[in-house]
Amino acid sequence: LTGFALDLGGTKTAAARFEQGKIITRHIMATEGMSNPAKLMARSLSLLKAVGFAPRDPLGIAVTGRIDHAGFWHAVNSKTLSRVSAIPLASLLKSTLLVQTPVINDAVAAVLGEYHYGAGEGCPALGFITISTGVGGAFLLDGSPIHSQNGLAGHCGFMSSCHADRECGSGRRATVESIASGTAIGHYAAEIDAEINSAQKAFDARSHGDMRFEGIIDRAARAIAVLCGDLAAILGLECVVIGGSVGLAPGFMERIIQHQADEPALFRPVIKPSRLQQDNVLYGALSHALGSPP
Ligand code: ADP
Ligand code: BMX
């Protein structure tokens, strides 16, 4: 892998330069979720330039949201990217980044990255779940990602959860994302203490012994364990790689595994932490653009 990659998530955007399979430079900035798509891409271009990108270099791009077969980009959770609805990606990239390159969903990029270079190597029925701004997912059967024309396939954060009761930014009620995402954890925590208004702060407080957030964090992990059981039932998953800043927060994955004890063995896919950590989306995006997994 040699070239550049961009990962536009709901909270942060990362750009990286790869040389021979390794990241040699990486820059990260906040994503402005309320910005229009042209501004999101203009900011992304300055990040790419900071890692040395020039328009003729190989580039892979992954974004949060769904991308349909006609190349339109849509937020599913409109609270994450409030102005991303039916955005024609080819013309957006041409006018802002001066490039034409394929764009894929961030979770799809991550599952490809983990399958070819990370924790999913050799698993024929592989899932990837990110617990981050949202709850994203993507799935590979015999090495091929599951896709649908509307780009929604794999979006397991919008499945329903018996632990949830509120509406989420997708308009659906009681979704996994509405109870287990970083955004949801932050909202629930702020109802207990207005200063603890993010998942990061809730986890920090919990790790310092503040038990007020224990129930919120544990409920999120339980919802993910049940989700893994549901996905095992429908896809026959044997392994699920966990990513995202919440998913990889100390102790969170262990909690998912503990809650799997409530499921019969067949519905307990092996849970593994991402091996590529925060870089899995970048690896998958570039390898997809180059069409060159090893
Ligand atoms: P993105 O969604 O842009 O890929 P992240 O994976 O960092 O970004 O997810 C962002 C969410 O993760 C936010 O809700 C944030 O509060 C939470 N978060 C960030 N760092 C931590 C941490 N160390 N522990 C727990 N939650 C975290
Ligand atoms: C949401 C959805 C997915 C995305 C997932 C993880 C939007 C804007 N995003 O479920 O497309 O894969 O979040 O993305 O609807 P992240 O923003 O948490 O990294």
Tab-separated table of C-alpha atoms and ligand atoms in Angstrom:
chain	number	residue	atom	x	y	z
A	1	LEU	CA	0.000	0.000	0.000
A	2	THR	CA	1.454	3.307	-1.096
A	3	GLY	CA	-0.620	6.456	-1.369
A	4	PHE	CA	-3.059	8.466	0.724
A	5	ALA	CA	-6.264	7.794	2.632
A	6	LEU	CA	-9.024	9.891	4.167
A	7	ASP	CA	-11.391	8.765	6.954
A	8	LEU	CA	-14.268	11.187	7.513
A	9	GLY	CA	-16.067	10.053	10.688
A	10	GLY	CA	-18.840	11.703	12.663
A	11	THR	CA	-16.449	13.185	15.241
A	12	LYS	CA	-13.017	13.190	13.651
A	13	THR	CA	-11.447	13.205	10.216
A	14	ALA	CA	-8.081	11.518	9.642
A	15	ALA	CA	-5.716	11.664	6.683
A	16	ALA	CA	-2.685	9.455	6.258
A	17	ARG	CA	0.216	8.843	3.935
A	18	PHE	CA	1.166	5.204	3.348
A	19	GLU	CA	4.501	3.893	2.119
A	20	GLN	CA	4.823	0.176	1.420
A	21	GLY	CA	2.020	-0.883	3.737
A	22	LYS	CA	2.835	1.422	6.633
A	23	ILE	CA	1.461	4.782	7.706
A	24	ILE	CA	4.306	7.254	7.768
A	25	THR	CA	2.305	10.441	8.467
A	26	ARG	CA	-1.150	10.912	9.959
A	27	HIS	CA	-3.129	14.066	10.770
A	28	ILE	CA	-6.462	14.260	12.591
A	29	MET	CA	-8.972	17.087	13.040
A	30	ALA	CA	-12.534	17.477	14.279
A	31	THR	CA	-15.360	16.855	11.784
A	32	GLU	CA	-17.783	19.774	11.661
A	33	GLY	CA	-20.998	17.798	11.399
A	34	MET	CA	-23.120	20.874	10.699
A	35	SER	CA	-21.008	21.984	7.721
A	36	ASN	CA	-22.114	21.582	4.138
A	37	PRO	CA	-20.395	18.819	2.124
A	38	ALA	CA	-18.231	21.261	0.129
A	39	LYS	CA	-16.832	22.639	3.375
A	40	LEU	CA	-16.300	19.127	4.788
A	41	MET	CA	-14.275	18.257	1.684
A	42	ALA	CA	-12.371	21.571	1.626
A	43	ARG	CA	-11.271	20.935	5.228
A	44	SER	CA	-10.401	17.349	4.308
A	45	LEU	CA	-8.254	18.605	1.440
A	46	SER	CA	-6.209	20.797	3.777
A	47	LEU	CA	-5.693	17.772	6.028
A	48	LEU	CA	-4.613	15.680	3.033
A	49	LYS	CA	-2.226	18.400	1.910
A	50	ALA	CA	-0.732	18.448	5.406
A	51	VAL	CA	0.268	14.786	4.956
A	52	GLY	CA	1.747	15.543	1.516
A	53	PHE	CA	-1.093	14.704	-0.865
A	54	ALA	CA	-1.144	16.126	-4.406
A	55	PRO	CA	-4.062	15.614	-6.833
A	56	ARG	CA	-2.452	12.893	-8.963
A	57	ASP	CA	-1.508	10.668	-6.007
A	58	PRO	CA	-3.457	7.476	-5.276
A	59	LEU	CA	-6.203	8.242	-2.746
A	60	GLY	CA	-8.824	6.162	-0.940
A	61	ILE	CA	-11.763	7.829	0.811
A	62	ALA	CA	-14.177	6.467	3.405
A	63	VAL	CA	-17.012	8.441	4.988
A	64	THR	CA	-19.653	7.954	7.628
A	65	GLY	CA	-23.073	7.545	6.005
A	66	ARG	CA	-24.428	5.415	3.185
A	67	ILE	CA	-23.390	5.616	-0.449
A	68	ASP	CA	-25.877	4.355	-2.968
A	69	HIS	CA	-25.091	2.614	-6.260
A	70	ALA	CA	-25.476	5.885	-8.195
A	71	GLY	CA	-22.766	7.485	-6.060
A	72	PHE	CA	-24.958	9.669	-3.851
A	73	TRP	CA	-23.922	10.172	-0.226
A	74	HIS	CA	-26.590	10.290	2.506
A	75	ALA	CA	-26.386	10.549	6.276
A	76	VAL	CA	-28.593	7.846	7.772
A	77	ASN	CA	-28.402	9.549	11.156
A	78	SER	CA	-29.104	13.136	10.117
A	79	LYS	CA	-27.992	14.441	13.512
A	80	THR	CA	-24.411	13.315	12.778
A	81	LEU	CA	-24.027	15.044	9.395
A	82	SER	CA	-26.950	17.425	9.214
A	83	ARG	CA	-26.396	18.617	5.627
A	84	VAL	CA	-25.447	15.379	3.913
A	85	SER	CA	-28.442	14.223	1.916
A	86	ALA	CA	-28.270	12.953	-1.681
A	87	ILE	CA	-24.843	14.492	-2.325
A	88	PRO	CA	-23.385	13.541	-5.733
A	89	LEU	CA	-19.898	12.419	-4.726
A	90	ALA	CA	-18.194	12.363	-8.124
A	91	SER	CA	-18.869	16.040	-8.811
A	92	LEU	CA	-18.188	17.022	-5.196
A	93	LEU	CA	-14.755	15.370	-5.300
A	94	LYS	CA	-13.961	16.826	-8.701
A	95	SER	CA	-14.746	20.366	-7.605
A	96	THR	CA	-13.194	20.209	-4.137
A	97	LEU	CA	-10.350	17.662	-4.126
A	98	LEU	CA	-9.738	17.742	-7.913
A	99	VAL	CA	-9.744	13.942	-7.933
A	100	GLN	CA	-11.917	11.068	-9.033
A	101	THR	CA	-11.688	8.134	-6.688
A	102	PRO	CA	-14.133	5.637	-5.214
A	103	VAL	CA	-15.703	6.482	-1.862
A	104	ILE	CA	-16.878	3.781	0.531
A	105	ASN	CA	-18.627	3.703	3.900
A	106	ASP	CA	-16.252	3.879	6.881
A	107	ALA	CA	-17.337	0.559	8.405
A	108	VAL	CA	-16.984	-1.175	5.013
A	109	ALA	CA	-13.453	0.230	4.779
A	110	ALA	CA	-12.703	-0.958	8.311
A	111	VAL	CA	-13.892	-4.527	7.695
A	112	LEU	CA	-11.735	-4.682	4.552
A	113	GLY	CA	-8.767	-3.291	6.481
A	114	GLU	CA	-9.190	-5.795	9.298
A	115	TYR	CA	-9.739	-8.734	6.920
A	116	HIS	CA	-6.666	-8.054	4.808
A	117	TYR	CA	-4.275	-6.538	7.345
A	118	GLY	CA	-5.723	-6.900	10.837
A	119	ALA	CA	-7.708	-8.951	13.344
A	120	GLY	CA	-10.093	-10.478	10.784
A	121	GLU	CA	-7.439	-12.291	8.751
A	122	GLY	CA	-8.608	-15.706	7.595
A	123	CYS	CA	-12.168	-15.456	8.988
A	124	PRO	CA	-14.678	-16.532	6.301
A	125	ALA	CA	-17.725	-15.009	8.057
A	126	LEU	CA	-16.491	-11.758	9.513
A	127	GLY	CA	-18.278	-8.813	11.070
A	128	PHE	CA	-16.937	-5.428	12.068
A	129	ILE	CA	-18.808	-3.191	14.489
A	130	THR	CA	-17.640	0.303	15.336
A	131	ILE	CA	-18.961	1.911	18.493
A	132	SER	CA	-18.002	5.509	17.855
A	133	THR	CA	-20.100	8.597	17.074
A	134	GLY	CA	-22.682	6.115	15.821
A	135	VAL	CA	-22.770	2.323	15.781
A	136	GLY	CA	-21.635	1.188	12.343
A	137	GLY	CA	-21.194	-2.242	10.844
A	138	ALA	CA	-20.012	-4.130	7.793
A	139	PHE	CA	-19.855	-7.819	6.985
A	140	LEU	CA	-17.777	-10.090	4.775
A	141	LEU	CA	-18.863	-13.535	3.678
A	142	ASP	CA	-16.040	-15.510	2.029
A	143	GLY	CA	-14.097	-12.286	1.703
A	144	SER	CA	-16.826	-10.329	-0.111
A	145	PRO	CA	-18.607	-7.387	1.546
A	146	ILE	CA	-22.388	-7.452	1.735
A	147	HIS	CA	-23.700	-4.526	-0.325
A	148	SER	CA	-27.098	-3.217	-1.302
A	149	GLN	CA	-28.092	-0.788	-4.046
A	150	ASN	CA	-29.125	1.832	-1.530
A	151	GLY	CA	-25.917	1.431	0.484
A	152	LEU	CA	-27.807	0.686	3.689
A	153	ALA	CA	-26.878	-3.008	4.015
A	154	GLY	CA	-24.681	-3.583	7.050
A	155	HIS	CA	-25.931	-0.562	9.000
A	156	CYS	CA	-26.584	-2.671	12.107
A	157	GLY	CA	-26.686	0.379	14.399
A	158	PHE	CA	-30.170	1.004	13.047
A	159	MET	CA	-31.463	-2.408	14.102
A	160	SER	CA	-33.760	-2.244	17.097
A	161	SER	CA	-32.679	-2.976	20.639
A	162	CYS	CA	-34.939	-4.143	23.445
A	163	HIS	CA	-32.827	-2.008	25.780
A	164	ALA	CA	-33.621	1.235	23.904
A	165	ASP	CA	-36.718	3.421	23.906
A	166	ARG	CA	-35.858	6.763	22.281
A	167	GLU	CA	-35.929	7.975	18.708
A	168	CYS	CA	-32.566	8.203	16.963
A	169	GLY	CA	-31.391	10.596	14.271
A	170	SER	CA	-32.444	8.103	11.609
A	171	GLY	CA	-36.085	8.613	12.585
A	172	ARG	CA	-36.306	5.002	13.818
A	173	ARG	CA	-37.245	4.393	17.414
A	174	ALA	CA	-35.270	2.282	19.914
A	175	THR	CA	-32.248	1.531	17.769
A	176	VAL	CA	-28.919	0.150	18.973
A	177	GLU	CA	-27.336	3.465	17.938
A	178	SER	CA	-29.787	5.362	20.173
A	179	ILE	CA	-28.503	3.549	23.241
A	180	ALA	CA	-24.962	2.304	22.589
A	181	SER	CA	-23.251	4.933	20.404
A	182	GLY	CA	-20.795	7.444	21.828
A	183	THR	CA	-23.347	10.153	21.094
A	184	ALA	CA	-26.070	8.293	23.016
A	185	ILE	CA	-23.788	7.518	25.962
A	186	GLY	CA	-22.874	11.221	26.104
A	187	HIS	CA	-26.535	12.267	26.077
A	188	TYR	CA	-27.534	9.837	28.793
A	189	ALA	CA	-24.518	10.824	30.926
A	190	ALA	CA	-25.359	14.540	30.603
A	191	GLU	CA	-28.804	13.823	32.044
A	192	ILE	CA	-27.038	12.684	35.227
A	193	ASP	CA	-24.387	15.436	35.240
A	194	ALA	CA	-24.517	18.248	32.662
A	195	GLU	CA	-20.721	18.524	32.673
A	196	ILE	CA	-20.285	14.915	31.606
A	197	ASN	CA	-21.590	15.519	28.099
A	198	SER	CA	-19.578	13.028	26.047
A	199	ALA	CA	-18.862	9.325	26.094
A	200	GLN	CA	-15.199	10.086	26.624
A	201	LYS	CA	-15.978	12.048	29.811
A	202	ALA	CA	-18.361	9.342	31.052
A	203	PHE	CA	-15.697	6.632	30.554
A	204	ASP	CA	-13.041	8.796	32.209
A	205	ALA	CA	-15.314	9.433	35.186
A	206	ARG	CA	-16.157	5.722	35.451
A	207	SER	CA	-12.480	4.766	35.321
A	208	HIS	CA	-11.906	7.144	38.248
A	209	GLY	CA	-14.492	5.258	40.253
A	210	ASP	CA	-17.556	7.435	39.535
A	211	MET	CA	-20.275	4.766	39.498
A	212	ARG	CA	-23.031	7.101	38.255
A	213	PHE	CA	-22.251	6.152	34.650
A	214	GLU	CA	-21.841	2.432	35.232
A	215	GLY	CA	-25.397	1.566	34.181
A	216	ILE	CA	-25.221	3.572	30.946
A	217	ILE	CA	-21.916	2.016	29.872
A	218	ASP	CA	-22.966	-1.486	30.831
A	219	ARG	CA	-26.298	-1.212	29.015
A	220	ALA	CA	-24.467	-0.142	25.857
A	221	ALA	CA	-22.190	-3.194	26.054
A	222	ARG	CA	-25.193	-5.464	26.626
A	223	ALA	CA	-26.948	-4.031	23.563
A	224	ILE	CA	-23.855	-4.808	21.466
A	225	ALA	CA	-23.664	-8.387	22.802
A	226	VAL	CA	-27.301	-8.982	21.816
A	227	LEU	CA	-26.647	-7.346	18.434
A	228	CYS	CA	-23.778	-9.808	17.863
A	229	GLY	CA	-26.189	-12.664	18.612
A	230	ASP	CA	-28.728	-11.285	16.122
A	231	LEU	CA	-26.018	-10.921	13.466
A	232	ALA	CA	-24.793	-14.455	14.127
A	233	ALA	CA	-28.349	-15.664	13.505
A	234	ILE	CA	-28.806	-13.895	10.188
A	235	LEU	CA	-25.285	-14.080	8.728
A	236	GLY	CA	-23.664	-17.019	10.492
A	237	LEU	CA	-20.875	-14.784	11.759
A	238	GLU	CA	-17.993	-16.551	13.458
A	239	CYS	CA	-15.974	-13.516	14.407
A	240	VAL	CA	-16.758	-9.869	15.116
A	241	VAL	CA	-13.984	-7.283	15.247
A	242	ILE	CA	-14.767	-4.314	17.479
A	243	GLY	CA	-13.538	-0.790	16.729
A	244	GLY	CA	-14.253	2.889	17.376
A	245	SER	CA	-13.162	4.957	20.371
A	246	VAL	CA	-15.979	3.606	22.567
A	247	GLY	CA	-15.525	0.035	21.351
A	248	LEU	CA	-11.800	0.201	22.089
A	249	ALA	CA	-12.131	2.075	25.402
A	250	PRO	CA	-10.527	0.074	28.231
A	251	GLY	CA	-12.858	-2.631	29.513
A	252	PHE	CA	-15.704	-2.095	27.028
A	253	MET	CA	-15.007	-5.145	24.882
A	254	GLU	CA	-14.635	-7.310	27.999
A	255	ARG	CA	-18.111	-6.174	29.032
A	256	ILE	CA	-19.516	-7.232	25.640
A	257	ILE	CA	-17.939	-10.660	26.128
A	258	GLN	CA	-19.391	-10.913	29.664
A	259	HIS	CA	-22.890	-10.172	28.350
A	260	GLN	CA	-22.469	-12.819	25.653
A	261	ALA	CA	-22.749	-15.339	28.508
A	262	ASP	CA	-26.517	-14.778	28.284
A	263	GLU	CA	-26.510	-16.156	24.725
A	264	PRO	CA	-26.281	-19.814	23.644
A	265	ALA	CA	-22.894	-20.777	22.153
A	266	LEU	CA	-24.101	-20.638	18.544
A	267	PHE	CA	-25.004	-16.971	18.990
A	268	ARG	CA	-21.690	-15.960	20.531
A	269	PRO	CA	-19.321	-15.057	17.704
A	270	VAL	CA	-15.730	-14.602	18.821
A	271	ILE	CA	-15.197	-10.946	19.745
A	272	LYS	CA	-11.801	-9.471	18.895
A	273	PRO	CA	-10.405	-5.976	19.269
A	274	SER	CA	-9.367	-4.208	16.095
A	275	ARG	CA	-5.685	-4.865	15.428
A	276	LEU	CA	-5.330	-1.749	13.292
A	277	GLN	CA	-7.090	0.322	15.973
A	278	GLN	CA	-7.932	3.846	14.748
A	279	ASP	CA	-6.258	3.148	11.376
A	280	ASN	CA	-8.487	0.349	10.077
A	281	VAL	CA	-10.650	2.684	7.985
A	282	LEU	CA	-7.554	4.260	6.416
A	283	TYR	CA	-6.094	0.851	5.471
A	284	GLY	CA	-9.361	-0.359	3.971
A	285	ALA	CA	-10.021	2.862	2.061
A	286	LEU	CA	-6.633	2.880	0.342
A	287	SER	CA	-6.557	-0.846	-0.390
A	288	HIS	CA	-10.052	-0.592	-1.897
A	289	ALA	CA	-9.026	2.366	-4.066
A	290	LEU	CA	-5.903	0.545	-5.270
A	291	GLY	CA	-7.844	-2.686	-5.767
A	292	SER	CA	-4.854	-4.385	-4.227
A	293	PRO	CA	-5.174	-6.410	-1.074
A	294	PRO	CA	-2.139	-8.699	-0.772
B	1	ADP	P1	-15.513	8.808	14.687
B	1	ADP	O1	-16.924	8.492	15.004
B	1	ADP	O2	-15.331	10.144	14.045
B	1	ADP	O3	-14.828	7.702	13.918
B	1	ADP	P2	-14.466	8.030	17.323
B	1	ADP	O4	-14.253	6.588	16.993
B	1	ADP	O5	-13.371	8.714	18.080
B	1	ADP	O6	-14.710	8.960	16.068
B	1	ADP	O7	-15.812	8.122	18.168
B	1	ADP	C1	-16.226	9.307	18.762
B	1	ADP	C2	-16.938	8.989	20.068
B	1	ADP	O8	-16.025	8.293	20.943
B	1	ADP	C3	-17.374	10.233	20.845
B	1	ADP	O9	-18.667	9.962	21.375
B	1	ADP	C4	-16.347	10.357	21.968
B	1	ADP	O10	-16.894	10.971	23.152
B	1	ADP	C5	-15.995	8.906	22.230
B	1	ADP	N1	-14.636	8.724	22.767
B	1	ADP	C6	-13.486	9.286	22.323
B	1	ADP	N2	-12.435	8.876	23.075
B	1	ADP	C7	-12.935	8.014	24.004
B	1	ADP	C8	-12.365	7.257	25.086
B	1	ADP	N3	-11.048	7.311	25.344
B	1	ADP	N4	-13.180	6.484	25.828
B	1	ADP	C9	-14.499	6.421	25.570
B	1	ADP	N5	-15.109	7.128	24.592
B	1	ADP	C10	-14.337	7.914	23.811
B	2	BMX	C1	-23.832	5.636	11.617
B	2	BMX	C2	-23.890	5.866	10.106
B	2	BMX	C3	-23.006	4.850	9.395
B	2	BMX	C4	-21.596	4.820	9.956
B	2	BMX	C5	-21.635	4.635	11.465
B	2	BMX	C6	-20.248	4.742	12.097
B	2	BMX	C7	-24.370	8.176	9.459
B	2	BMX	C8	-23.833	9.578	9.286
B	2	BMX	N1	-23.487	7.238	9.816
B	2	BMX	O1	-24.450	4.432	11.937
B	2	BMX	O2	-22.969	5.112	8.010
B	2	BMX	O3	-20.863	3.774	9.350
B	2	BMX	O4	-22.472	5.641	12.061
B	2	BMX	O5	-19.696	5.981	11.776
B	2	BMX	O6	-25.537	7.967	9.279
B	2	BMX	P1	-18.985	6.970	12.799
B	2	BMX	O7	-19.422	8.350	12.434
B	2	BMX	O8	-19.389	6.589	14.171
B	2	BMX	O9	-17.529	6.748	12.571
